[in-house]
């Protein structure tokens, strides 16, 4: 038999094996679905997604858009999905900033800073996340009432009702869009490799310009551009009230996630060749210039892949909100299962939503990692 005939036979064998694997997978999935439908029918349980058009009839604690108990399951699940994305996005940004700060401190030669950073990492990395959440939630709900609220400059207040902060006098949705645009601007500047000082100047100026523009266009005529919280009776009026559950979730996830990110950053900084640092010192660069122009750019090439894993972990960590009643997607789905009985459909929606989000994060990290690699590698 000739070599060409042997290669053709090998190709046919591979094709047959792959076809059998695909056929077997399809048969397995079809059999599983058919069996589940049969069992559900035997138990008198209806299947399908028709329940999404029914009203829920129950309330929950947090939403970025208007809501009421007459909302359909479809709208309620959408709100839960938005809450998870909003919480996860904020935690990813804050954890990354704090993690880079702590990781840099761990790499310094100052014993006090290194010790403080080490204590931070060892404390928050080694305590289970849900335990930290319960701890911070217990602290938040035992804060003073509105009349004795902790005040910061008579503009920010913290009480057992939540955190009250000044905000633009526009709908919350517009504030979310401004925050997203600001994050997008920061990512674009970072990808264009703008120098650190110039990057923050452009980012701060651009964000301020967006805020001013929104104030000029969206604030109702005759009203103040900024709404500040003000105590009236037993509650605060004006400003933005951030719920206790949301505050506890951010604190716990950010501290836990930043401890892991700090170790990722420290590992990346340790891998920068000593010769490059000595070369920087030889040409008279300061410690800050060596960090911003040599160490951090080189470290990012090894930091990005594990950093992406931490971002995905942080997004999945938003599901612990069910422990304190924060209305993230997992909480909404859990309550929906109890109320509607559509277990399989709702779990499928939950898994699909997290698969979509985390797959998107992974693809973004892969793209970012490819952009950061040296051309010769």
CSV table of C-alpha atoms in Angstrom, one decimal:
chain,number,residue,atom,x,y,z
A,1,UNK,CA,0.0,0.0,0.0
A,2,UNK,CA,1.4,3.4,-1.0
A,3,UNK,CA,2.0,6.3,1.5
A,4,UNK,CA,-0.9,8.3,-0.1
A,5,UNK,CA,-3.3,5.4,0.5
A,6,UNK,CA,-2.1,5.1,4.2
A,7,UNK,CA,-2.7,8.8,4.8
A,8,UNK,CA,-6.2,8.6,3.2
A,9,UNK,CA,-7.0,5.6,5.4
A,10,UNK,CA,-5.8,7.5,8.5
A,11,UNK,CA,-8.0,10.5,7.5
A,12,UNK,CA,-11.1,8.3,7.1
A,13,UNK,CA,-10.4,6.7,10.4
A,14,UNK,CA,-10.2,10.0,12.2
A,15,UNK,CA,-13.3,11.2,10.4
A,16,UNK,CA,-15.3,8.1,11.5
A,17,UNK,CA,-14.1,8.4,15.1
A,18,UNK,CA,-15.0,12.1,15.3
A,19,UNK,CA,-18.4,11.4,13.7
A,20,UNK,CA,-19.1,8.7,16.2
A,21,UNK,CA,-18.2,11.0,19.1
A,22,UNK,CA,-20.5,13.8,17.8
A,23,UNK,CA,-23.3,11.3,17.2
A,24,UNK,CA,-22.9,9.8,20.7
A,25,UNK,CA,-23.0,13.3,22.3
A,26,UNK,CA,-26.1,14.3,20.4
A,27,UNK,CA,-27.9,11.0,21.4
A,28,UNK,CA,-26.8,11.5,25.0
A,29,UNK,CA,-28.2,15.0,25.2
A,30,UNK,CA,-31.4,14.1,23.4
A,31,UNK,CA,-31.9,11.1,25.7
A,32,UNK,CA,-31.3,13.2,28.8
A,33,UNK,CA,-33.7,16.0,27.7
A,34,UNK,CA,-36.4,13.4,26.7
A,35,UNK,CA,-36.1,11.6,30.0
A,36,UNK,CA,-36.3,14.8,32.0
A,37,UNK,CA,-39.4,15.9,30.1
A,38,UNK,CA,-41.0,12.4,30.7
A,39,UNK,CA,-40.2,12.5,34.4
A,40,UNK,CA,-41.5,16.1,34.8
A,41,UNK,CA,-44.7,15.2,32.9
A,42,UNK,CA,-45.2,12.2,35.3
A,43,UNK,CA,-44.8,14.5,38.3
A,44,UNK,CA,-47.3,17.0,36.8
A,45,UNK,CA,-44.7,19.7,36.4
A,46,UNK,CA,-44.9,21.8,33.3
A,47,UNK,CA,-41.7,22.7,31.4
A,48,UNK,CA,-40.8,25.4,29.0
A,49,UNK,CA,-40.2,29.2,29.2
A,50,UNK,CA,-43.7,30.4,29.1
A,51,UNK,CA,-43.5,31.4,32.8
A,52,UNK,CA,-41.2,34.3,31.9
A,53,UNK,CA,-44.2,36.3,30.9
A,54,UNK,CA,-45.9,35.8,34.2
A,55,UNK,CA,-45.8,38.4,37.1
A,56,UNK,CA,-43.5,37.5,39.9
A,57,UNK,CA,-45.5,39.1,42.8
A,58,UNK,CA,-42.5,39.6,45.1
A,59,UNK,CA,-40.0,42.4,45.8
A,60,UNK,CA,-36.3,42.5,46.3
A,61,UNK,CA,-33.7,45.0,47.7
A,62,UNK,CA,-31.7,46.4,44.8
A,63,UNK,CA,-32.2,47.4,41.2
A,64,UNK,CA,-30.6,49.8,38.8
A,65,UNK,CA,-33.9,50.4,37.0
A,66,UNK,CA,-37.5,50.9,38.1
A,67,UNK,CA,-39.1,47.8,39.5
A,68,UNK,CA,-42.3,46.7,41.1
A,69,UNK,CA,-43.9,43.4,42.2
A,70,UNK,CA,-45.9,43.2,39.0
A,71,UNK,CA,-42.8,42.8,36.9
A,72,UNK,CA,-42.5,39.6,34.7
A,73,UNK,CA,-40.0,36.9,35.4
A,74,UNK,CA,-38.2,38.0,32.3
A,75,UNK,CA,-37.7,41.6,33.5
A,76,UNK,CA,-36.9,40.5,37.1
A,77,UNK,CA,-34.2,38.1,35.8
A,78,UNK,CA,-32.8,40.9,33.6
A,79,UNK,CA,-32.6,43.1,36.6
A,80,UNK,CA,-30.7,40.4,38.5
A,81,UNK,CA,-28.3,40.0,35.6
A,82,UNK,CA,-27.7,43.7,35.5
A,83,UNK,CA,-27.1,43.8,39.3
A,84,UNK,CA,-24.5,40.9,39.0
A,85,UNK,CA,-22.8,42.7,36.2
A,86,UNK,CA,-22.8,46.0,38.0
A,87,UNK,CA,-21.5,44.5,41.3
A,88,UNK,CA,-18.9,42.3,39.5
A,89,UNK,CA,-17.6,45.3,37.4
A,90,UNK,CA,-17.2,47.5,40.4
A,91,UNK,CA,-15.4,44.7,42.4
A,92,UNK,CA,-13.1,43.9,39.5
A,93,UNK,CA,-12.0,47.5,39.1
A,94,UNK,CA,-11.5,48.2,42.8
A,95,UNK,CA,-9.9,44.8,43.4
A,96,UNK,CA,-7.4,45.4,40.6
A,97,UNK,CA,-6.5,48.9,41.8
A,98,UNK,CA,-6.0,47.8,45.4
A,99,UNK,CA,-4.3,44.5,44.3
A,100,UNK,CA,-1.7,46.4,42.3
A,101,UNK,CA,-1.1,48.8,45.2
A,102,UNK,CA,-0.7,46.0,47.7
A,103,UNK,CA,1.4,43.9,45.3
A,104,UNK,CA,3.7,46.8,44.7
A,105,UNK,CA,4.1,47.4,48.4
A,106,UNK,CA,5.0,43.7,48.8
A,107,UNK,CA,7.9,44.2,46.3
A,108,UNK,CA,9.3,47.3,48.0
A,109,UNK,CA,12.4,47.4,50.3
A,110,UNK,CA,10.6,49.3,53.1
A,111,UNK,CA,10.1,46.8,55.9
A,112,UNK,CA,7.0,48.6,57.3
A,113,UNK,CA,5.2,48.7,54.0
A,114,UNK,CA,6.2,45.1,53.2
A,115,UNK,CA,4.9,43.9,56.6
A,116,UNK,CA,1.7,45.8,56.3
A,117,UNK,CA,1.0,44.4,52.8
A,118,UNK,CA,1.9,40.9,54.0
A,119,UNK,CA,-0.5,41.1,56.9
A,120,UNK,CA,-3.3,42.3,54.6
A,121,UNK,CA,-2.7,39.5,52.1
A,122,UNK,CA,-2.4,36.7,54.7
A,123,UNK,CA,-5.5,38.0,56.6
A,124,UNK,CA,-8.0,38.4,53.7
A,125,UNK,CA,-6.7,35.5,51.6
A,126,UNK,CA,-7.0,32.9,54.3
A,127,UNK,CA,-10.5,33.6,55.6
A,128,UNK,CA,-13.4,32.2,53.6
A,129,UNK,CA,-15.1,34.8,51.5
A,130,UNK,CA,-18.6,34.0,52.8
A,131,UNK,CA,-17.4,34.4,56.4
A,132,UNK,CA,-15.9,37.8,55.5
A,133,UNK,CA,-19.2,38.8,53.9
A,134,UNK,CA,-21.2,37.8,57.0
A,135,UNK,CA,-18.7,39.7,59.2
A,136,UNK,CA,-18.9,43.0,57.2
A,137,UNK,CA,-22.7,42.7,56.9
A,138,UNK,CA,-22.9,42.3,60.7
A,139,UNK,CA,-20.8,45.4,61.1
A,140,UNK,CA,-22.9,47.4,58.6
A,141,UNK,CA,-26.3,46.5,60.1
A,142,UNK,CA,-25.0,47.6,63.6
A,143,UNK,CA,-24.0,51.0,62.4
A,144,UNK,CA,-25.8,54.0,64.0
A,145,UNK,CA,-29.2,55.0,62.8
A,146,UNK,CA,-29.8,58.0,60.4
A,147,UNK,CA,-29.8,60.6,63.2
A,148,UNK,CA,-26.4,59.4,64.5
A,149,UNK,CA,-25.0,58.5,61.1
A,150,UNK,CA,-21.3,58.8,60.5
A,151,UNK,CA,-20.5,61.9,58.4
A,152,UNK,CA,-17.7,62.7,56.1
A,153,UNK,CA,-17.7,66.4,55.4
A,154,UNK,CA,-21.5,66.6,55.8
A,155,UNK,CA,-21.8,65.1,52.3
A,156,UNK,CA,-21.3,61.4,52.7
A,157,UNK,CA,-23.2,59.6,55.5
A,158,UNK,CA,-23.0,56.0,56.7
A,159,UNK,CA,-25.8,54.5,58.8
A,160,UNK,CA,-27.6,51.2,59.2
A,161,UNK,CA,-29.8,52.3,56.3
A,162,UNK,CA,-26.9,52.3,53.9
A,163,UNK,CA,-24.4,54.7,52.5
A,164,UNK,CA,-25.7,58.1,51.3
A,165,UNK,CA,-23.5,59.9,48.8
A,166,UNK,CA,-23.9,63.0,46.6
A,167,UNK,CA,-24.8,62.3,43.0
A,168,UNK,CA,-25.6,64.0,39.7
A,169,UNK,CA,-29.3,65.0,39.6
A,170,UNK,CA,-30.0,62.5,36.8
A,171,UNK,CA,-31.5,59.1,36.6
A,172,UNK,CA,-29.3,56.2,37.9
A,173,UNK,CA,-29.2,54.7,34.4
A,174,UNK,CA,-27.3,57.7,33.0
A,175,UNK,CA,-24.8,57.5,35.9
A,176,UNK,CA,-24.2,53.8,35.0
A,177,UNK,CA,-23.5,54.8,31.4
A,178,UNK,CA,-21.1,57.5,32.4
A,179,UNK,CA,-19.2,55.0,34.6
A,180,UNK,CA,-19.0,52.5,31.8
A,181,UNK,CA,-17.8,55.2,29.3
A,182,UNK,CA,-15.1,56.2,31.9
A,183,UNK,CA,-13.9,52.6,32.2
A,184,UNK,CA,-13.8,52.3,28.4
A,185,UNK,CA,-11.8,55.4,28.1
A,186,UNK,CA,-9.3,54.1,30.7
A,187,UNK,CA,-8.9,50.8,28.9
A,188,UNK,CA,-8.4,52.5,25.5
A,189,UNK,CA,-5.7,54.8,27.0
A,190,UNK,CA,-4.0,51.8,28.6
A,191,UNK,CA,-4.0,49.9,25.3
A,192,UNK,CA,-2.5,52.8,23.5
A,193,UNK,CA,0.3,52.6,26.0
A,194,UNK,CA,0.0,56.3,27.1
A,195,UNK,CA,2.5,57.2,29.8
A,196,UNK,CA,1.1,56.8,33.3
A,197,UNK,CA,0.9,60.5,34.3
A,198,UNK,CA,-0.6,61.5,31.0
A,199,UNK,CA,-3.0,58.6,31.1
A,200,UNK,CA,-4.5,59.6,34.4
A,201,UNK,CA,-4.7,63.3,33.4
A,202,UNK,CA,-6.6,62.4,30.2
A,203,UNK,CA,-8.8,59.9,31.9
A,204,UNK,CA,-9.7,62.3,34.8
A,205,UNK,CA,-10.3,65.2,32.3
A,206,UNK,CA,-12.4,63.0,30.0
A,207,UNK,CA,-14.5,61.7,32.9
A,208,UNK,CA,-15.0,65.2,34.3
A,209,UNK,CA,-16.0,66.4,30.8
A,210,UNK,CA,-18.6,63.6,30.5
A,211,UNK,CA,-20.0,64.5,34.0
A,212,UNK,CA,-20.2,68.2,33.1
A,213,UNK,CA,-21.9,67.5,29.8
A,214,UNK,CA,-24.4,65.2,31.4
A,215,UNK,CA,-25.2,67.9,34.0
A,216,UNK,CA,-25.8,70.5,31.3
A,217,UNK,CA,-28.0,68.2,29.2
A,218,UNK,CA,-29.8,65.9,31.6
A,219,UNK,CA,-30.4,67.8,34.8
A,220,UNK,CA,-34.0,69.1,34.9
A,221,UNK,CA,-34.3,72.9,34.5
A,222,UNK,CA,-34.3,74.9,37.7
A,223,UNK,CA,-32.8,72.1,39.8
A,224,UNK,CA,-29.3,71.8,41.3
A,225,UNK,CA,-26.8,69.8,39.2
A,226,UNK,CA,-25.7,67.8,42.3
A,227,UNK,CA,-28.1,66.1,44.6
A,228,UNK,CA,-26.7,65.9,48.2
A,229,UNK,CA,-28.2,63.7,51.0
A,230,UNK,CA,-30.0,65.7,53.7
A,231,UNK,CA,-31.4,64.3,57.0
A,232,UNK,CA,-35.2,65.0,57.2
A,233,UNK,CA,-36.9,63.3,60.1
A,234,UNK,CA,-35.8,59.7,60.4
A,235,UNK,CA,-34.4,59.3,56.9
A,236,UNK,CA,-32.1,61.0,54.3
A,237,UNK,CA,-33.6,62.7,51.3
A,238,UNK,CA,-31.7,63.4,48.1
A,239,UNK,CA,-28.3,62.0,47.0
A,240,UNK,CA,-27.9,58.3,46.2
A,241,UNK,CA,-28.5,55.6,48.9
A,242,UNK,CA,-26.4,52.5,48.5
A,243,UNK,CA,-27.9,49.6,50.3
A,244,UNK,CA,-26.2,47.9,53.2
A,245,UNK,CA,-26.1,44.6,51.3
A,246,UNK,CA,-24.4,46.2,48.4
A,247,UNK,CA,-21.8,47.9,50.6
A,248,UNK,CA,-21.0,44.6,52.4
A,249,UNK,CA,-20.7,42.8,49.1
A,250,UNK,CA,-18.3,45.3,47.7
A,251,UNK,CA,-16.1,45.4,50.9
A,252,UNK,CA,-15.8,41.6,51.2
A,253,UNK,CA,-15.2,40.8,47.6
A,254,UNK,CA,-12.8,43.6,47.0
A,255,UNK,CA,-10.7,42.8,50.1
A,256,UNK,CA,-10.7,39.1,49.2
A,257,UNK,CA,-10.0,39.5,45.5
A,258,UNK,CA,-7.3,42.2,46.0
A,259,UNK,CA,-5.3,39.9,48.3
A,260,UNK,CA,-5.1,37.3,45.5
A,261,UNK,CA,-4.4,39.9,42.8
A,262,UNK,CA,-1.6,41.4,45.0
A,263,UNK,CA,0.2,38.0,45.0
A,264,UNK,CA,-0.2,37.8,41.2
A,265,UNK,CA,1.3,41.3,40.8
A,266,UNK,CA,4.1,40.6,43.3
A,267,UNK,CA,5.0,37.4,41.4
A,268,UNK,CA,5.1,39.4,38.1
A,269,UNK,CA,7.4,42.0,39.6
A,270,UNK,CA,9.7,39.4,40.9
A,271,UNK,CA,10.2,37.9,37.4
A,272,UNK,CA,11.6,41.2,36.0
A,273,UNK,CA,15.3,40.6,35.2
A,274,UNK,CA,17.6,42.3,37.7
A,275,UNK,CA,19.8,43.5,34.8
A,276,UNK,CA,17.0,45.7,33.5
A,277,UNK,CA,16.6,47.3,36.9
A,278,UNK,CA,20.3,47.9,37.2
A,279,UNK,CA,20.4,49.4,33.7
A,280,UNK,CA,17.7,51.8,34.8
A,281,UNK,CA,19.6,52.8,37.8
A,282,UNK,CA,22.8,53.2,35.7
A,283,UNK,CA,21.1,55.8,33.5
A,284,UNK,CA,19.8,57.7,36.6
A,285,UNK,CA,16.2,56.7,36.7
A,286,UNK,CA,14.4,57.2,40.0
A,287,UNK,CA,12.6,54.4,41.8
A,288,UNK,CA,9.3,55.6,40.5
A,289,UNK,CA,10.5,55.8,36.9
A,290,UNK,CA,12.0,52.3,37.2
A,291,UNK,CA,8.7,51.0,38.4
A,292,UNK,CA,6.5,52.7,35.8
A,293,UNK,CA,8.9,52.4,32.8
A,294,UNK,CA,10.7,49.1,33.4
A,295,UNK,CA,9.2,46.9,36.1
A,296,UNK,CA,5.5,47.2,35.6
A,297,UNK,CA,5.5,47.1,31.7
A,298,UNK,CA,7.6,43.9,31.9
A,299,UNK,CA,5.6,42.4,34.8
A,300,UNK,CA,2.3,43.0,33.0
A,301,UNK,CA,3.2,40.4,30.4
A,302,UNK,CA,3.2,37.7,33.0
A,303,UNK,CA,0.5,39.2,35.2
A,304,UNK,CA,-2.3,39.4,32.6
A,305,UNK,CA,-3.2,35.7,32.2
A,306,UNK,CA,-3.5,34.9,36.0
A,307,UNK,CA,-5.2,38.3,36.5
A,308,UNK,CA,-7.9,37.2,34.1
A,309,UNK,CA,-8.5,34.1,36.2
A,310,UNK,CA,-9.0,36.4,39.2
A,311,UNK,CA,-11.5,38.6,37.3
A,312,UNK,CA,-13.5,35.5,36.4
A,313,UNK,CA,-13.4,34.3,40.0
A,314,UNK,CA,-14.6,37.8,41.3
A,315,UNK,CA,-17.5,37.7,38.9
A,316,UNK,CA,-18.5,34.2,40.1
A,317,UNK,CA,-18.1,35.4,43.7
A,318,UNK,CA,-21.1,37.7,43.3
A,319,UNK,CA,-23.3,34.7,43.8
A,320,UNK,CA,-22.6,34.8,47.6
A,321,UNK,CA,-25.1,37.7,47.8
A,322,UNK,CA,-27.8,35.2,48.4
A,323,UNK,CA,-26.4,34.7,51.9
A,324,UNK,CA,-27.4,38.3,52.9
A,325,UNK,CA,-30.3,38.9,50.6
A,326,UNK,CA,-28.6,41.0,47.9
A,327,UNK,CA,-30.6,40.7,44.7
A,328,UNK,CA,-28.0,39.4,42.3
A,329,UNK,CA,-28.8,36.9,39.6
A,330,UNK,CA,-28.3,33.9,41.8
A,331,UNK,CA,-30.6,35.3,44.4
A,332,UNK,CA,-33.3,36.2,41.8
A,333,UNK,CA,-33.0,32.7,40.3
A,334,UNK,CA,-33.2,31.0,43.7
A,335,UNK,CA,-36.3,32.9,44.6
A,336,UNK,CA,-37.8,32.3,41.2
A,337,UNK,CA,-37.3,28.6,41.5
A,338,UNK,CA,-39.2,28.6,44.9
A,339,UNK,CA,-42.0,30.7,43.4
A,340,UNK,CA,-42.4,29.1,40.0
A,341,UNK,CA,-41.1,25.6,40.3
A,342,UNK,CA,-39.3,25.9,36.9
A,343,UNK,CA,-36.0,24.6,38.3
A,344,UNK,CA,-34.3,23.2,35.2
A,345,UNK,CA,-35.2,26.2,33.0
A,346,UNK,CA,-34.0,28.8,35.6
A,347,UNK,CA,-30.8,26.9,36.3
A,348,UNK,CA,-30.2,26.8,32.6
A,349,UNK,CA,-30.6,30.6,32.4
A,350,UNK,CA,-28.3,31.1,35.3
A,351,UNK,CA,-25.6,28.8,33.9
A,352,UNK,CA,-25.9,30.4,30.4
A,353,UNK,CA,-25.6,33.9,31.9
A,354,UNK,CA,-22.4,33.2,33.8
A,355,UNK,CA,-21.0,31.2,30.9
A,356,UNK,CA,-21.6,34.2,28.6
A,357,UNK,CA,-20.1,36.8,31.0
A,358,UNK,CA,-17.0,34.7,32.0
A,359,UNK,CA,-16.4,33.6,28.4
A,360,UNK,CA,-16.4,37.2,27.4
A,361,UNK,CA,-13.9,38.1,30.1
A,362,UNK,CA,-11.7,35.2,29.1
A,363,UNK,CA,-11.7,36.4,25.4
A,364,UNK,CA,-10.9,40.0,26.5
A,365,UNK,CA,-8.0,38.7,28.6
A,366,UNK,CA,-6.7,36.6,25.7
A,367,UNK,CA,-6.9,39.7,23.4
A,368,UNK,CA,-5.3,41.9,26.0
A,369,UNK,CA,-2.5,39.3,26.5
A,370,UNK,CA,-1.8,39.1,22.8
A,371,UNK,CA,-1.6,42.9,22.6
A,372,UNK,CA,0.9,43.0,25.6
A,373,UNK,CA,3.3,40.4,24.2
A,374,UNK,CA,6.6,41.5,22.7
A,375,UNK,CA,6.5,41.3,18.9
A,376,UNK,CA,9.5,39.0,18.7
A,377,UNK,CA,7.8,36.4,21.0
